[in-house]
Amino acid sequence: MKEIEKKLNDNGVRPTAMRILIYKYLAEKDVATSLTDIEMAFAKADRTTLFRTLKTFEKQGVVHQIDDGTGVQKYALCEPGCNCELEQDLHLHFHCNNCDETVCLTEHKIPHINLPEGFVAEDANLVLKGICDKCSGQ
Amino acid sequence: MKEIEKKLNDNGVRPTAMRILIYKYLAEKDVATSLTDIEMAFAKADRTTLFRTLKTFEKQGVVHQIDDGTGVQKYALCEPGCNCELEQDLHLHFHCNNCDETVCLTEHKIPHINLPEGFVAEDANLVLKGICDKCSGQ
DNA sequence: CTGACCTATGCAACGGAAGTGCATTTATTG
DNA sequence: CAATAAATGCACTTCCGTTGCATAGGTCAG
């Protein structure tokens, strides 16, 4: 519990009760989480608070945002050494068409692509879709 | 003009006046196009018609849909041999942070990724973001 | 040619999700 | 404790995708 407070403090986020709960929730889930997911889990809290909490987390490098192609923004906790901004640090994401969950494959970086003359890449997003390990094992 | 009619017929799409115009519009633009873009260009036509036209085009393999991370769906004409459904045929897309346009890099396929045990990829989406050739040349 | 029929188009409305402005509560600091 | 800043909650807006239903327009059989 105290570790979460410390973690938030280290990232320049004031550890309020709400924020600690949200962090804990994200830590317990091992899949990317949408604002609506969190809203369901914390029915009493206001949507805006949750929204702004996520945005604060994102800005301070606590979570990174994921666009998995479903049309809804999702978030996942950054790994200890996660440098989300740098191209070479971008891992890829896997979206399961069966259970509809999205997971970070932090070990799998996006390979370097040779672009045509004149194109300069600053960022990349790679999402693979298919059947995840949990669903294919059934 | 007649080629467009033929092209649509070949794909099982009845070539109405509206559809020919939309096809022509897409052909003239070399960048991915959103429903709103088309709506602007055809102010008299109804949003729904344009929407359904795009969906029809997509289903019949005339266009493919692109998710470039901006949150709005975009579409681009399929190349002659484009097999959008097959994993090995997936090209990548480049979104320019300067001019905000998204282009197909049809020559650049998404590299094969070795996934962890249990994961089966059926589809993939790779979007690179940065500065495009037109903007970097300035 | 004409009526029946199917398809395309148009209009209205809905729903989900992101986002903003402002008031209020809670925490921090002098 | 008072003054100030930050966090939370409420109301509302906007944007986009989508659907239901009515109408217009093209197609085909008789």
Tab-separated table of C-alpha atoms in Angstrom, chain A residues 22-128:
chain	number	residue	atom	x	y	z
A	22	ILE	CA	-7.301	3.384	-9.243
A	23	TYR	CA	-3.635	2.529	-9.291
A	24	LYS	CA	-4.340	-0.612	-7.301
A	25	TYR	CA	-7.108	-1.559	-9.689
A	26	LEU	CA	-4.843	-1.130	-12.689
A	27	ALA	CA	-2.101	-3.128	-11.006
A	28	GLU	CA	-4.431	-6.032	-10.291
A	29	LYS	CA	-5.687	-6.214	-13.829
A	30	ASP	CA	-3.047	-7.428	-16.214
A	31	VAL	CA	-4.881	-6.132	-19.260
A	32	ALA	CA	-5.385	-2.714	-20.769
A	33	THR	CA	-8.239	-0.880	-19.120
A	34	SER	CA	-10.702	1.634	-20.472
A	35	LEU	CA	-12.288	4.537	-18.681
A	36	THR	CA	-15.594	2.688	-18.793
A	37	ASP	CA	-14.037	-0.360	-17.131
A	38	ILE	CA	-12.861	1.793	-14.269
A	39	GLU	CA	-16.207	3.535	-14.129
A	40	MET	CA	-17.885	0.168	-13.621
A	41	ALA	CA	-15.472	-0.785	-10.865
A	42	PHE	CA	-15.895	2.504	-9.037
A	43	ALA	CA	-19.567	3.222	-9.473
A	44	LYS	CA	-19.597	5.868	-6.783
A	45	ALA	CA	-16.829	7.943	-8.239
A	46	ASP	CA	-17.519	10.489	-10.899
A	47	ARG	CA	-16.566	9.800	-14.462
A	48	THR	CA	-14.717	13.087	-14.746
A	49	THR	CA	-12.526	12.347	-11.761
A	50	LEU	CA	-11.561	9.006	-13.216
A	51	PHE	CA	-10.949	10.598	-16.585
A	52	ARG	CA	-8.718	13.284	-15.165
A	53	THR	CA	-6.916	10.815	-12.963
A	54	LEU	CA	-5.996	8.762	-15.993
A	55	LYS	CA	-4.848	11.864	-17.849
A	56	THR	CA	-2.719	12.885	-14.885
A	57	PHE	CA	-1.254	9.392	-14.642
A	58	GLU	CA	-0.493	9.481	-18.326
A	59	LYS	CA	1.202	12.869	-18.225
A	60	GLN	CA	3.342	11.847	-15.273
A	61	GLY	CA	4.383	8.562	-16.834
A	62	VAL	CA	2.453	6.287	-14.500
A	63	VAL	CA	0.412	4.739	-17.287
A	64	HIS	CA	0.638	4.706	-21.059
A	65	GLN	CA	-2.269	5.026	-23.386
A	66	ILE	CA	-3.130	2.244	-25.806
A	67	ASP	CA	-5.059	2.434	-29.019
A	68	ASP	CA	-6.033	-1.141	-29.750
A	69	GLY	CA	-8.337	-0.375	-32.645
A	70	THR	CA	-11.564	-0.905	-30.745
A	71	GLY	CA	-12.208	2.801	-30.765
A	72	VAL	CA	-11.941	3.244	-27.029
A	73	GLN	CA	-8.828	4.502	-25.321
A	74	LYS	CA	-7.225	2.121	-22.909
A	75	TYR	CA	-4.506	2.450	-20.340
A	76	ALA	CA	-1.959	0.204	-18.712
A	77	LEU	CA	0.651	0.770	-16.027
A	78	CYS	CA	4.117	1.508	-17.287
A	79	GLU	CA	6.783	-1.023	-16.525
A	80	PRO	CA	9.653	0.110	-14.275
A	81	GLY	CA	11.931	1.125	-17.125
A	82	CYS	CA	9.213	2.125	-19.550
A	83	ASN	CA	10.097	5.082	-21.714
A	84	CYS	CA	6.906	5.350	-23.665
A	85	GLU	CA	7.964	8.390	-25.619
A	86	LEU	CA	11.022	6.910	-27.278
A	87	GLU	CA	10.548	5.007	-30.484
A	88	GLN	CA	12.944	2.257	-29.507
A	89	ASP	CA	11.037	1.610	-26.323
A	90	LEU	CA	7.684	0.963	-27.926
A	91	HIS	CA	6.355	-2.446	-27.222
A	92	LEU	CA	3.453	-3.918	-29.109
A	93	HIS	CA	-0.036	-4.817	-28.003
A	94	PHE	CA	-2.185	-7.830	-28.629
A	95	HIS	CA	-5.943	-7.683	-28.855
A	96	CYS	CA	-7.875	-10.910	-28.488
A	97	ASN	CA	-10.847	-11.225	-30.809
A	98	ASN	CA	-12.349	-13.803	-28.512
A	99	CYS	CA	-12.259	-12.331	-25.002
A	100	ASP	CA	-11.839	-8.784	-26.276
A	101	GLU	CA	-8.988	-8.029	-23.914
A	102	THR	CA	-5.816	-6.207	-24.844
A	103	VAL	CA	-2.484	-7.026	-23.280
A	104	CYS	CA	0.952	-5.423	-23.417
A	105	LEU	CA	3.684	-7.606	-24.832
A	106	THR	CA	6.407	-5.616	-23.165
A	107	GLU	CA	9.131	-7.983	-24.269
A	108	HIS	CA	8.251	-7.506	-27.921
A	109	LYS	CA	9.445	-4.255	-29.373
A	110	ILE	CA	8.234	-2.869	-32.658
A	111	PRO	CA	10.837	-3.731	-35.294
A	112	HIS	CA	12.573	-0.948	-37.106
A	113	ILE	CA	11.061	-0.063	-40.456
A	114	ASN	CA	12.930	1.423	-43.387
A	115	LEU	CA	10.762	4.249	-44.604
A	116	PRO	CA	10.837	5.879	-48.033
A	117	GLU	CA	12.892	9.009	-48.578
A	118	GLY	CA	11.534	12.013	-46.715
A	119	PHE	CA	9.585	10.181	-44.046
A	120	VAL	CA	10.740	10.619	-40.458
A	121	ALA	CA	9.177	8.387	-37.828
A	122	GLU	CA	8.818	9.704	-34.300
A	123	ASP	CA	6.315	7.266	-32.921
A	124	ALA	CA	4.765	3.930	-33.753
A	125	ASN	CA	1.818	1.802	-32.820
A	126	LEU	CA	1.537	-1.878	-33.589
A	127	VAL	CA	-1.470	-3.930	-32.601
A	128	LEU	CA	-1.769	-7.610	-33.405
